[in-house]
Coordinates of C-alpha atoms in Angstrom, one line a residue:
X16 CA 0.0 0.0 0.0
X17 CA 1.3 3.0 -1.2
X18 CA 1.2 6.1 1.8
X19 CA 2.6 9.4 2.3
X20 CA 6.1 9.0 1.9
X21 CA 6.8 5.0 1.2
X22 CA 6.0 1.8 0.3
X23 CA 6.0 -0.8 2.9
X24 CA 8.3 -3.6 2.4
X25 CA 8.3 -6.7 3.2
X26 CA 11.7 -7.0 5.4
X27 CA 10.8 -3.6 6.9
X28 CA 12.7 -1.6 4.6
X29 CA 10.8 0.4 2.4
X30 CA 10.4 1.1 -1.6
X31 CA 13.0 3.6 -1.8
X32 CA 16.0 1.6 0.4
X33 CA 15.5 -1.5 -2.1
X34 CA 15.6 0.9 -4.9
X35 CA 18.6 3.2 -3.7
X36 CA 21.3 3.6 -6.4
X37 CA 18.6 3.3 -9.1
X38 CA 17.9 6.3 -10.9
X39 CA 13.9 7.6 -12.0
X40 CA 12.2 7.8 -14.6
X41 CA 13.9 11.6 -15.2
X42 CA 16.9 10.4 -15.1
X43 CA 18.0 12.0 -11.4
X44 CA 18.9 9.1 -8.4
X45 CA 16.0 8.8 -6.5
X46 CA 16.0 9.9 -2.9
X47 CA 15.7 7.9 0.1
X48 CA 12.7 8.6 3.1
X49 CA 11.6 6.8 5.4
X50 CA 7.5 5.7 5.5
X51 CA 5.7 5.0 8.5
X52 CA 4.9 1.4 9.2
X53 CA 0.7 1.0 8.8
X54 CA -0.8 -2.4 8.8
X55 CA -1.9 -3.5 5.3
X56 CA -4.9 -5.6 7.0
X57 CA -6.2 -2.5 8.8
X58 CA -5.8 -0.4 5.4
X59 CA -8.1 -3.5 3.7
X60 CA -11.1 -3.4 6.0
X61 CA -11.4 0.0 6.3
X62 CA -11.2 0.6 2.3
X63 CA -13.3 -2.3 2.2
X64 CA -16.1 -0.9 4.4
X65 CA -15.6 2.6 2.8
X66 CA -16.3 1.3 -0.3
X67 CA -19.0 -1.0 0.1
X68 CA -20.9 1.6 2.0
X69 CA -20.6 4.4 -0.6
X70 CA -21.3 1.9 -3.1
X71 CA -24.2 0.8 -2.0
X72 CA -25.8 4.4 -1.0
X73 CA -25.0 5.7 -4.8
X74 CA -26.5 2.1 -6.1
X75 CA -29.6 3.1 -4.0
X76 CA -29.7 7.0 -4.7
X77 CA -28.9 6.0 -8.4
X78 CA -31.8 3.4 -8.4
X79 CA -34.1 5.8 -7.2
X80 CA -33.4 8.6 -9.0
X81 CA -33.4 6.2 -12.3
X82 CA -36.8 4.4 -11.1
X83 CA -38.2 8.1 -11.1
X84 CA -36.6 8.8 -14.2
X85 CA -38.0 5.8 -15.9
X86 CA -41.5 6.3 -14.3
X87 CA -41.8 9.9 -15.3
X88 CA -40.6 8.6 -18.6
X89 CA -43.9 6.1 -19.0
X90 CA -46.1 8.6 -18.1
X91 CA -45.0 11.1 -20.2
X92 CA -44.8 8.5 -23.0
X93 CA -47.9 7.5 -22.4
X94 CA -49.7 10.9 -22.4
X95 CA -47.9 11.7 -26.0
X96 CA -49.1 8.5 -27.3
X97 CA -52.4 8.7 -26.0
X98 CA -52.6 12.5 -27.2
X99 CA -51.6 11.1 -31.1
X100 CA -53.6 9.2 -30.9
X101 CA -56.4 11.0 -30.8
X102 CA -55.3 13.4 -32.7
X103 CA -54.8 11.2 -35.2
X104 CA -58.2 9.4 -35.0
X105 CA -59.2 12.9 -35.4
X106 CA -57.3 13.4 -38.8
X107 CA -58.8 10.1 -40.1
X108 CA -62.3 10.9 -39.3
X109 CA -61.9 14.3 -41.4
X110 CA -60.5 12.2 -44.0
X111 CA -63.7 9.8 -43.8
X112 CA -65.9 12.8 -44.4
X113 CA -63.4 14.6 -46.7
X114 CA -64.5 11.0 -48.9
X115 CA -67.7 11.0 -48.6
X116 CA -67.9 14.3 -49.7
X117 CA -65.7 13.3 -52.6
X118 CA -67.7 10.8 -53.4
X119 CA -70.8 12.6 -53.9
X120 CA -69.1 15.0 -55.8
X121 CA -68.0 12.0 -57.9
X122 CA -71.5 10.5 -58.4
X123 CA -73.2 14.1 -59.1
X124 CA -70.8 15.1 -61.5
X125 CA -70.8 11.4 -63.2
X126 CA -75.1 12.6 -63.6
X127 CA -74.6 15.7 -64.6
X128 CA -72.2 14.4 -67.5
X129 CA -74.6 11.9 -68.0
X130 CA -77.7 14.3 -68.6
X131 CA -75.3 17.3 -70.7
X132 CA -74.4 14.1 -73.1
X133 CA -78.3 13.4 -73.3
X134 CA -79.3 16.5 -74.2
X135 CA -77.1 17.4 -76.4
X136 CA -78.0 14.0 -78.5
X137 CA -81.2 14.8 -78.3
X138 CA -80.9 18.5 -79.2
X139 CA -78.5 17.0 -81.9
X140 CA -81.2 14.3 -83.3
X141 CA -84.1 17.5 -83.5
X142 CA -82.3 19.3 -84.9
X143 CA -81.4 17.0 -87.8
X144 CA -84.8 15.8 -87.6
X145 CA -85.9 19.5 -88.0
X146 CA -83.6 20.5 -90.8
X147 CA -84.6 17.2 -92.7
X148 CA -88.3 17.6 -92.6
X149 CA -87.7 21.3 -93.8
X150 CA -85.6 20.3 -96.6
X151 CA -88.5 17.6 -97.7
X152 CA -91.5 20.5 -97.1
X153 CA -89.2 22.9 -99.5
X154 CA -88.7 20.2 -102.0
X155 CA -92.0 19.4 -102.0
X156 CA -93.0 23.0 -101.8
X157 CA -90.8 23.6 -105.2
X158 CA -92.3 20.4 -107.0
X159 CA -96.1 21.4 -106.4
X160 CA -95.4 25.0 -107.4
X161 CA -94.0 23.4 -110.7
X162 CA -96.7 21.5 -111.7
X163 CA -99.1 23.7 -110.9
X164 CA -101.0 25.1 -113.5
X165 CA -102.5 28.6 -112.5
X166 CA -104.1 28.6 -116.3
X167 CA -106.5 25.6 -115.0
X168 CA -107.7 27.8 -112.6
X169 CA -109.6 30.2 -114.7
X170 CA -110.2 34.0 -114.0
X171 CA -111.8 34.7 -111.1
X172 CA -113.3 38.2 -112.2
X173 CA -114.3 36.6 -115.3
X174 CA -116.0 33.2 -113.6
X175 CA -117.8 35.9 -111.2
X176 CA -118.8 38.0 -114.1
X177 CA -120.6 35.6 -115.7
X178 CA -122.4 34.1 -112.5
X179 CA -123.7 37.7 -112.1
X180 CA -125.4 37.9 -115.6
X181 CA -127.0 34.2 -115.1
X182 CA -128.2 35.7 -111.7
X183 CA -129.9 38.9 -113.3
X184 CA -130.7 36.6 -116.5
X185 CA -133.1 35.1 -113.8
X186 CA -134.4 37.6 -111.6
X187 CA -135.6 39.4 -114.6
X188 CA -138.0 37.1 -115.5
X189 CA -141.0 38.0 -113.5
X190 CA -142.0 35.1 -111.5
X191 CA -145.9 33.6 -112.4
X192 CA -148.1 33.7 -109.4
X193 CA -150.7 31.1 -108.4
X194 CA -154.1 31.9 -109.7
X195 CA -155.4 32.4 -106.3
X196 CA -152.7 34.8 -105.0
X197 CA -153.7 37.7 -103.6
X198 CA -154.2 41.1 -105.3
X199 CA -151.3 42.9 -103.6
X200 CA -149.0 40.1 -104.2
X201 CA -150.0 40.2 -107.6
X202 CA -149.1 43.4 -107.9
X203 CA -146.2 43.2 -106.1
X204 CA -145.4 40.8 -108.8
X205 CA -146.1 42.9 -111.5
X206 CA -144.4 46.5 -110.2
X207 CA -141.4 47.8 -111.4
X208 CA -140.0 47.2 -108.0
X209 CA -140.1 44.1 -108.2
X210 CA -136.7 43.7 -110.5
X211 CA -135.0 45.9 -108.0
X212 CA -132.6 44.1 -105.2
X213 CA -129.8 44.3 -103.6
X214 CA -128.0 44.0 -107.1
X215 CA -129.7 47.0 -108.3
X216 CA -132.1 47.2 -111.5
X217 CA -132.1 44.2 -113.5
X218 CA -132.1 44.1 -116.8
X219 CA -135.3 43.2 -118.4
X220 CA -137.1 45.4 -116.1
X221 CA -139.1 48.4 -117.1
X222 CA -137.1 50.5 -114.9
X223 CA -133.1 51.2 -117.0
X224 CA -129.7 51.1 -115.0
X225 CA -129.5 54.8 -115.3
X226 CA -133.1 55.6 -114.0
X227 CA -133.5 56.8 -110.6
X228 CA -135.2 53.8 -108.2
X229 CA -139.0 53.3 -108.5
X230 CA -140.2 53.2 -104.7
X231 CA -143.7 51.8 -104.1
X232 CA -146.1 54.5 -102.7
X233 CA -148.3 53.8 -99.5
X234 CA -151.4 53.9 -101.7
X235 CA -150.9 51.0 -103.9
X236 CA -150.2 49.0 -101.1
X237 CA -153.5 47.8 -100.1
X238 CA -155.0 46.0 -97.0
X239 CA -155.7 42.1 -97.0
X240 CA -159.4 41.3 -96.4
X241 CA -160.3 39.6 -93.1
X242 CA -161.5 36.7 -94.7
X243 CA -158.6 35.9 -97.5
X244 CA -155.8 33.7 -96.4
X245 CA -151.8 35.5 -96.8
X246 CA -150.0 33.3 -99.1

């Protein structure tokens, strides 16, 4: 054991008497001093307890302190994880909804496309249908207007024209009453009035074109006896 000033030896000299006359490590002799004499046994069990006592006080504070350390740890690690995780169960139940949203968007969008594409086929097929049946009316239109024959027709002023003459030709014969008419139709018959209408004067009549209109007086018109029949 080394002390304060020497090494004990086992003869009871010390380190530096065996090695006087040897020179150190410098390269100066080494110089002799005496060491007190200690017991190596007492040196032993006094390290020994020492050291098994300090030992096992920093084992103990050091496996406290690390139990601690290792506890506060957990719980820490526990609250984080716990904490992600619900944060995290969170994110995915935006995401869930984000989808479904998505989704619907997908599916609208898919029937919108659907319905433009109809329309537009169908707009497409009137259309054609449209410009067909115009093109077959003008064709047909342009065919009729060629055969026609406006000549087979005849002249409408002139068609009317003669109509009106076979009208007068027959209002101006005076019509033949039955023989048991009564006077004042008779005469009505026979007046000059008679072959005036809505036409004007007839010919035939007694009355010309030219003349001014023959208006029946109040005396020729006579009244019916009581006891004839009107006709």
């Amino acid at each position: 054991a080394i002390l304060a000033q020497g090494v004990q030896h086992p003869g009871g000299r010390t380190g530096a008497g065996v090695a006087g006359g040897q020179r150190g490590l410098s390269g100066r002799p080494m110089q002799h001093f005496s060491a007190v004499p200690i017991r190596s046994s007492m040196l032993g069990m006094s390290g020994e307890r020492a050291g098994a006592s300090g030992g096992q006080v920093f084992h103990d504070v050091a496996t406290q302190l690390a139990t601690e350390l290792v506890n506060q740890l957990t719980e820490e690690h526990s609250r984080e994880v716990s904490a992600m995780y619900q944060e995290v169960m969170m994110l995915r139940g935006e995401l869930q909804r984000a989808g479904e949203l998505m989704q619907g968007y997908l599916a609208r969008e898919k029937q919108l496309h659907e319905m433009m594409d109809t329309l537009n086929n169908t707009y497409a097929e009137a259309t054609a249908h449209f410009h067909q049946s115009h093109s077959q009316f003008m064709d047909h239109a342009q065919r009729a207007n060629g055969q026609f024959d406006r000549r087979s027709l005849g002249e409408p002023l002139q068609d009317t024209a003669r109509e009106l003459a076979r009208i007068q030709a027959i209002l101006a014969q005076p019509a033949v009453p039955p023989p048991d008419a009564p006077a004042h139709l008779r005469e009505a018959v026979s007046s000059p009035a008679s072959c005036r209408g809505s036409l004007g004067a007839l010919p035939g009549c007694s009355g010309s074109p030219m003349a001014s209109p023959v208006r029946m007086s109040s005396s020729s018109w006579q009244r019916p006896p009581s006891h004839q029949t009107v006709v």
